[in-house]
PDB file of C-alpha atoms in Angstrom:
ATOM      1  CA  UNK A  21     120.801  71.284  99.668  1.00 75.00           C
ATOM      2  CA  UNK A  22     124.026  72.895 100.876  1.00 84.00           C
ATOM      3  CA  UNK A  23     123.328  73.161 104.603  1.00 93.00           C
ATOM      4  CA  UNK A  24     122.732  70.192 106.911  1.00 96.00           C
ATOM      5  CA  UNK A  25     119.213  69.735 108.294  1.00 97.00           C
ATOM      6  CA  UNK A  26     117.920  69.521 111.864  1.00 97.00           C
ATOM      7  CA  UNK A  27     114.769  67.363 112.075  1.00 97.00           C
ATOM      8  CA  UNK A  28     112.280  68.181 114.839  1.00 97.00           C
ATOM      9  CA  UNK A  29     110.776  64.793 115.725  1.00 96.00           C
ATOM     10  CA  UNK A  30     112.375  61.338 115.838  1.00 96.00           C
ATOM     11  CA  UNK A  31     109.382  59.033 115.707  1.00 96.00           C
ATOM     12  CA  UNK A  32     107.520  57.677 112.636  1.00 96.00           C
ATOM     13  CA  UNK A  33     107.309  60.976 110.717  1.00 97.00           C
ATOM     14  CA  UNK A  34     110.870  61.858 111.668  1.00 97.00           C
ATOM     15  CA  UNK A  35     112.093  58.455 110.484  1.00 97.00           C
ATOM     16  CA  UNK A  36     110.314  58.922 107.136  1.00 97.00           C
ATOM     17  CA  UNK A  37     111.769  62.426 106.754  1.00 98.00           C
ATOM     18  CA  UNK A  38     115.253  61.172 107.603  1.00 98.00           C
ATOM     19  CA  UNK A  39     114.910  58.456 104.958  1.00 97.00           C
ATOM     20  CA  UNK A  40     113.757  61.021 102.382  1.00 98.00           C
ATOM     21  CA  UNK A  41     116.697  63.347 103.071  1.00 98.00           C
ATOM     22  CA  UNK A  42     119.246  60.530 103.165  1.00 97.00           C
ATOM     23  CA  UNK A  43     117.943  59.163  99.852  1.00 97.00           C
ATOM     24  CA  UNK A  44     119.150  62.460  98.364  1.00 96.00           C
ATOM     25  CA  UNK A  45     122.457  62.424 100.283  1.00 96.00           C
ATOM     26  CA  UNK A  46     121.421  65.409 102.421  1.00 96.00           C
ATOM     27  CA  UNK A  47     123.428  65.639 105.636  1.00 96.00           C
ATOM     28  CA  UNK A  48     121.311  65.501 108.815  1.00 97.00           C
ATOM     29  CA  UNK A  49     122.944  67.399 111.698  1.00 96.00           C
ATOM     30  CA  UNK A  50     120.705  65.816 114.350  1.00 96.00           C
ATOM     31  CA  UNK A  51     117.146  65.028 115.331  1.00 97.00           C
ATOM     32  CA  UNK A  52     115.347  66.606 118.284  1.00 96.00           C
ATOM     33  CA  UNK A  53     112.478  64.984 120.178  1.00 95.00           C
ATOM     34  CA  UNK A  54     110.609  65.784 123.387  1.00 93.00           C
ATOM     35  CA  UNK A  55     110.520  62.093 124.409  1.00 94.00           C
ATOM     36  CA  UNK A  56     113.374  61.700 126.912  1.00 94.00           C
ATOM     37  CA  UNK A  57     113.677  57.984 126.061  1.00 95.00           C
ATOM     38  CA  UNK A  58     114.702  58.874 122.503  1.00 94.00           C
ATOM     39  CA  UNK A  59     117.267  61.472 123.494  1.00 94.00           C
ATOM     40  CA  UNK A  60     120.933  60.420 123.469  1.00 94.00           C
ATOM     41  CA  UNK A  61     120.139  57.588 121.050  1.00 94.00           C
ATOM     42  CA  UNK A  62     120.712  57.296 117.310  1.00 95.00           C
ATOM     43  CA  UNK A  63     118.390  56.882 114.344  1.00 94.00           C
ATOM     44  CA  UNK A  64     120.060  55.613 111.147  1.00 92.00           C
ATOM     45  CA  UNK A  65     123.407  56.654 112.680  1.00 94.00           C
ATOM     46  CA  UNK A  66     122.170  60.222 113.285  1.00 96.00           C
ATOM     47  CA  UNK A  67     122.110  61.442 116.922  1.00 96.00           C
ATOM     48  CA  UNK A  68     118.835  62.293 118.661  1.00 96.00           C
ATOM     49  CA  UNK A  69     119.793  65.170 120.934  1.00 94.00           C
ATOM     50  CA  UNK A  70     117.571  67.507 122.972  1.00 90.00           C
ATOM     51  CA  UNK A  71     113.990  68.776 122.966  1.00 93.00           C
ATOM     52  CA  UNK A  72     112.349  70.340 119.916  1.00 92.00           C
ATOM     53  CA  UNK A  73     112.706  73.779 121.547  1.00 89.00           C
ATOM     54  CA  UNK A  74     116.458  73.449 122.255  1.00 89.00           C
ATOM     55  CA  UNK A  75     117.492  77.068 121.775  1.00 89.00           C
ATOM     56  CA  UNK A  76     121.231  76.319 121.559  1.00 89.00           C
ATOM     57  CA  UNK A  77     120.675  74.118 118.506  1.00 89.00           C
ATOM     58  CA  UNK A  78     117.847  76.138 116.988  1.00 90.00           C
ATOM     59  CA  UNK A  79     120.039  79.248 116.883  1.00 89.00           C
ATOM     60  CA  UNK A  80     122.015  77.460 114.134  1.00 90.00           C
ATOM     61  CA  UNK A  81     118.994  77.712 111.848  1.00 92.00           C
ATOM     62  CA  UNK A  82     119.137  79.973 108.829  1.00 87.00           C
ATOM     63  CA  UNK A  83     122.809  80.475 108.051  1.00 81.00           C
ATOM     64  CA  UNK A  84     124.275  77.137 109.182  1.00 91.00           C
ATOM     65  CA  UNK A  85     121.374  74.664 109.213  1.00 94.00           C
ATOM     66  CA  UNK A  86     117.989  74.078 107.606  1.00 96.00           C
ATOM     67  CA  UNK A  87     115.066  72.613 109.549  1.00 97.00           C
ATOM     68  CA  UNK A  88     112.246  70.130 108.988  1.00 98.00           C
ATOM     69  CA  UNK A  89     109.283  69.699 111.367  1.00 97.00           C
ATOM     70  CA  UNK A  90     108.401  66.016 111.759  1.00 97.00           C
ATOM     71  CA  UNK A  91     106.370  65.787 114.958  1.00 93.00           C
ATOM     72  CA  UNK A  92     103.556  63.213 114.991  1.00 88.00           C
ATOM     73  CA  UNK A  93     100.770  65.542 116.116  1.00 90.00           C
ATOM     74  CA  UNK A  94      99.429  67.839 113.409  1.00 91.00           C
ATOM     75  CA  UNK A  95      98.699  70.725 115.781  1.00 91.00           C
ATOM     76  CA  UNK A  96     102.252  70.444 117.137  1.00 92.00           C
ATOM     77  CA  UNK A  97     103.660  70.557 113.591  1.00 94.00           C
ATOM     78  CA  UNK A  98     101.731  73.733 112.917  1.00 95.00           C
ATOM     79  CA  UNK A  99     102.721  75.435 116.191  1.00 94.00           C
ATOM     80  CA  UNK A 100     106.409  74.545 115.765  1.00 94.00           C
ATOM     81  CA  UNK A 101     106.349  75.806 112.174  1.00 95.00           C
ATOM     82  CA  UNK A 102     104.797  79.089 113.324  1.00 95.00           C
ATOM     83  CA  UNK A 103     107.391  79.389 116.117  1.00 93.00           C
ATOM     84  CA  UNK A 104     110.244  78.890 113.641  1.00 94.00           C
ATOM     85  CA  UNK A 105     108.878  81.621 111.399  1.00 94.00           C
ATOM     86  CA  UNK A 106     108.221  84.098 114.197  1.00 94.00           C
ATOM     87  CA  UNK A 107     111.278  83.553 116.420  1.00 92.00           C
ATOM     88  CA  UNK A 108     113.931  82.405 113.933  1.00 92.00           C
ATOM     89  CA  UNK A 109     112.574  83.767 110.635  1.00 93.00           C
ATOM     90  CA  UNK A 110     113.054  80.428 108.879  1.00 95.00           C
ATOM     91  CA  UNK A 111     110.659  78.183 106.981  1.00 95.00           C
ATOM     92  CA  UNK A 112     111.051  74.387 107.009  1.00 97.00           C
ATOM     93  CA  UNK A 113     112.492  72.795 103.873  1.00 97.00           C
ATOM     94  CA  UNK A 114     110.686  70.082 101.896  1.00 98.00           C
ATOM     95  CA  UNK A 115     111.658  66.421 102.346  1.00 98.00           C
ATOM     96  CA  UNK A 116     111.068  64.708  98.991  1.00 98.00           C
ATOM     97  CA  UNK A 117     112.184  61.104  98.655  1.00 98.00           C
ATOM     98  CA  UNK A 118     114.481  60.361  95.742  1.00 98.00           C
ATOM     99  CA  UNK A 119     111.931  57.844  94.379  1.00 98.00           C
ATOM    100  CA  UNK A 120     108.995  60.267  94.550  1.00 98.00           C
ATOM    101  CA  UNK A 121     107.740  61.826  91.313  1.00 98.00           C
ATOM    102  CA  UNK A 122     106.946  65.514  91.709  1.00 98.00           C
ATOM    103  CA  UNK A 123     106.080  67.422  88.543  1.00 98.00           C
ATOM    104  CA  UNK A 124     108.019  70.620  87.938  1.00 97.00           C
ATOM    105  CA  UNK A 125     104.577  72.144  87.287  1.00 98.00           C
ATOM    106  CA  UNK A 126     103.276  71.244  90.763  1.00 98.00           C
ATOM    107  CA  UNK A 127     103.174  73.946  93.468  1.00 98.00           C
ATOM    108  CA  UNK A 128     104.658  73.151  96.884  1.00 98.00           C
ATOM    109  CA  UNK A 129     104.696  75.227 100.034  1.00 97.00           C
ATOM    110  CA  UNK A 130     107.240  74.697 102.832  1.00 97.00           C
ATOM    111  CA  UNK A 131     107.945  71.734 105.091  1.00 98.00           C
ATOM    112  CA  UNK A 132     106.195  69.023 103.078  1.00 98.00           C
ATOM    113  CA  UNK A 133     107.136  65.348 103.330  1.00 98.00           C
ATOM    114  CA  UNK A 134     106.681  63.286 100.146  1.00 98.00           C
ATOM    115  CA  UNK A 135     107.380  59.584 100.554  1.00 98.00           C
ATOM    116  CA  UNK A 136     108.908  56.987  98.212  1.00 98.00           C
ATOM    117  CA  UNK A 137     107.003  56.308  94.972  1.00 98.00           C
ATOM    118  CA  UNK A 138     104.449  59.029  95.729  1.00 98.00           C
ATOM    119  CA  UNK A 139     103.249  61.067  92.735  1.00 98.00           C
ATOM    120  CA  UNK A 140     102.437  64.775  92.741  1.00 98.00           C
ATOM    121  CA  UNK A 141     101.146  65.618  89.273  1.00 98.00           C
ATOM    122  CA  UNK A 142     101.426  68.819  87.272  1.00 97.00           C
ATOM    123  CA  UNK A 143      99.191  71.661  88.523  1.00 97.00           C
ATOM    124  CA  UNK A 144      98.651  69.868  91.855  1.00 98.00           C
ATOM    125  CA  UNK A 145      99.118  72.095  94.902  1.00 98.00           C
ATOM    126  CA  UNK A 146     100.432  71.340  98.393  1.00 98.00           C
ATOM    127  CA  UNK A 147     100.273  73.906 101.170  1.00 98.00           C
ATOM    128  CA  UNK A 148     102.704  73.945 104.115  1.00 97.00           C
ATOM    129  CA  UNK A 149     103.540  70.976 106.334  1.00 97.00           C
ATOM    130  CA  UNK A 150     101.682  68.309 104.352  1.00 98.00           C
ATOM    131  CA  UNK A 151     102.541  64.617 104.570  1.00 98.00           C
ATOM    132  CA  UNK A 152     102.137  62.541 101.410  1.00 98.00           C
ATOM    133  CA  UNK A 153     102.760  58.890 102.248  1.00 97.00           C
ATOM    134  CA  UNK A 154     104.572  56.270 100.192  1.00 98.00           C
ATOM    135  CA  UNK A 155     102.806  55.369  96.926  1.00 98.00           C
ATOM    136  CA  UNK A 156     100.162  58.079  97.405  1.00 98.00           C
ATOM    137  CA  UNK A 157      98.924  60.073  94.395  1.00 98.00           C
ATOM    138  CA  UNK A 158      97.950  63.745  94.157  1.00 98.00           C
ATOM    139  CA  UNK A 159      96.486  64.077  90.665  1.00 98.00           C
ATOM    140  CA  UNK A 160      96.226  67.148  88.418  1.00 98.00           C
ATOM    141  CA  UNK A 161      94.575  70.226  89.922  1.00 98.00           C
ATOM    142  CA  UNK A 162      94.169  68.448  93.277  1.00 98.00           C
ATOM    143  CA  UNK A 163      94.976  70.551  96.345  1.00 98.00           C
ATOM    144  CA  UNK A 164      96.134  69.662  99.853  1.00 98.00           C
ATOM    145  CA  UNK A 165      95.615  72.361 102.478  1.00 98.00           C
ATOM    146  CA  UNK A 166      98.192  73.254 105.119  1.00 97.00           C
ATOM    147  CA  UNK A 167      99.206  70.384 107.433  1.00 97.00           C
ATOM    148  CA  UNK A 168      96.923  67.868 105.729  1.00 97.00           C
ATOM    149  CA  UNK A 169      98.013  64.228 105.749  1.00 97.00           C
ATOM    150  CA  UNK A 170      97.669  61.647 102.979  1.00 97.00           C
ATOM    151  CA  UNK A 171      98.328  58.052 104.061  1.00 97.00           C
ATOM    152  CA  UNK A 172     100.334  55.471 102.133  1.00 98.00           C
ATOM    153  CA  UNK A 173      98.721  54.491  98.842  1.00 98.00           C
ATOM    154  CA  UNK A 174      95.879  57.021  99.114  1.00 98.00           C
ATOM    155  CA  UNK A 175      94.696  58.619  95.878  1.00 98.00           C
ATOM    156  CA  UNK A 176      93.402  62.144  95.368  1.00 98.00           C
ATOM    157  CA  UNK A 177      91.928  62.203  91.896  1.00 98.00           C
ATOM    158  CA  UNK A 178      91.798  65.287  89.667  1.00 98.00           C
ATOM    159  CA  UNK A 179      90.457  68.526  91.162  1.00 98.00           C
ATOM    160  CA  UNK A 180      89.981  67.120  94.667  1.00 98.00           C
ATOM    161  CA  UNK A 181      90.454  69.721  97.413  1.00 98.00           C
ATOM    162  CA  UNK A 182      91.471  68.747 100.941  1.00 98.00           C
ATOM    163  CA  UNK A 183      91.157  71.317 103.725  1.00 98.00           C
ATOM    164  CA  UNK A 184      93.862  72.176 106.231  1.00 97.00           C
ATOM    165  CA  UNK A 185      94.593  69.680 109.031  1.00 97.00           C
ATOM    166  CA  UNK A 186      92.511  66.981 107.296  1.00 97.00           C
ATOM    167  CA  UNK A 187      93.554  63.319 107.419  1.00 97.00           C
ATOM    168  CA  UNK A 188      93.143  60.842 104.559  1.00 98.00           C
ATOM    169  CA  UNK A 189      93.859  57.257 105.652  1.00 98.00           C
ATOM    170  CA  UNK A 190      96.051  54.734 103.865  1.00 98.00           C
ATOM    171  CA  UNK A 191      94.623  53.362 100.632  1.00 98.00           C
ATOM    172  CA  UNK A 192      91.644  55.737 100.561  1.00 98.00           C
ATOM    173  CA  UNK A 193      90.386  56.934  97.176  1.00 98.00           C
ATOM    174  CA  UNK A 194      88.851  60.382  96.782  1.00 98.00           C
ATOM    175  CA  UNK A 195      86.815  60.600  93.566  1.00 98.00           C
ATOM    176  CA  UNK A 196      87.521  63.506  91.174  1.00 98.00           C
ATOM    177  CA  UNK A 197      86.144  66.877  92.200  1.00 98.00           C
ATOM    178  CA  UNK A 198      85.221  65.930  95.779  1.00 98.00           C
ATOM    179  CA  UNK A 199      85.890  68.464  98.559  1.00 98.00           C
ATOM    180  CA  UNK A 200      87.201  67.315 101.962  1.00 98.00           C
ATOM    181  CA  UNK A 201      86.687  69.937 104.663  1.00 98.00           C
ATOM    182  CA  UNK A 202      89.200  71.215 107.201  1.00 98.00           C
ATOM    183  CA  UNK A 203      90.037  68.750 110.014  1.00 97.00           C
ATOM    184  CA  UNK A 204      87.906  66.046 108.369  1.00 98.00           C
ATOM    185  CA  UNK A 205      89.074  62.435 108.657  1.00 98.00           C
ATOM    186  CA  UNK A 206      88.738  59.709 106.020  1.00 98.00           C
ATOM    187  CA  UNK A 207      89.267  56.146 107.207  1.00 98.00           C
ATOM    188  CA  UNK A 208      91.793  53.821 105.609  1.00 98.00           C
ATOM    189  CA  UNK A 209      90.582  52.089 102.447  1.00 98.00           C
ATOM    190  CA  UNK A 210      87.511  54.287 102.069  1.00 98.00           C
ATOM    191  CA  UNK A 211      86.106  55.393  98.718  1.00 98.00           C
ATOM    192  CA  UNK A 212      84.790  58.943  98.991  1.00 98.00           C
ATOM    193  CA  UNK A 213      82.227  59.868  96.313  1.00 98.00           C
ATOM    194  CA  UNK A 214      80.637  62.948  97.952  1.00 98.00           C
ATOM    195  CA  UNK A 215      81.883  66.064  99.737  1.00 98.00           C
ATOM    196  CA  UNK A 216      82.875  65.659 103.402  1.00 98.00           C
ATOM    197  CA  UNK A 217      82.105  68.617 105.712  1.00 98.00           C
ATOM    198  CA  UNK A 218      84.732  70.102 108.013  1.00 98.00           C
ATOM    199  CA  UNK A 219      85.454  68.112 111.194  1.00 98.00           C
ATOM    200  CA  UNK A 220      83.489  65.056 109.985  1.00 98.00           C
ATOM    201  CA  UNK A 221      84.839  61.484 110.009  1.00 98.00           C
ATOM    202  CA  UNK A 222      83.828  59.116 107.218  1.00 98.00           C
ATOM    203  CA  UNK A 223      84.596  55.467 106.520  1.00 98.00           C
ATOM    204  CA  UNK A 224      83.666  52.696 104.079  1.00 98.00           C
ATOM    205  CA  UNK A 225      82.842  52.147 100.406  1.00 97.00           C
ATOM    206  CA  UNK A 226      81.090  54.380  99.661  1.00 97.00           C
ATOM    207  CA  UNK A 227      82.285  56.408 102.639  1.00 97.00           C
ATOM    208  CA  UNK A 228      79.613  57.227 105.224  1.00 97.00           C
ATOM    209  CA  UNK A 229      79.651  59.424 108.316  1.00 97.00           C
ATOM    210  CA  UNK A 230      80.896  57.559 111.385  1.00 93.00           C
TER     211      UNK A 230
END
């Protein structure tokens, strides 16, 4: 990546994104966060400057800087991504850790974070703004919808589909072919053997509605 990157968000997701970029020797210009306590500090020797809507810094986007959206809240990630596209005509870049394994035959949208030792297999598909945690697996023909989140060590087996804004907890296993609806939530360590409707929360082995 030729241009330095501005990361929007300096908390857990921002830290993971910073680690992913730095593992590939990508220069980070700064981080931005709306939490005043984080501003004027440093994270891994990179300055945390103003708010995520700092227009003076955001006007650098496009020609001089790339951007990555790393806010904790999923709805905030989506709204910031939409704002960047509409007001600045830029799409966030992907943050893929050097130790992640992403097949050249996988399909990735924009602004995805793929953590260390995660695997995205051939013919898998990630939308925009997805988070794939460390050691997570997205198997062949599995699909993650826009802004879905896959916790550390979670496994999406072959042909699983996960709807937009859904959350799969750490260590969860989704059996092949299962469909997880939009905004559904799967608790950590769960084993999901049947489809989960949109907006539903499930937990356990086998996973049951909470």
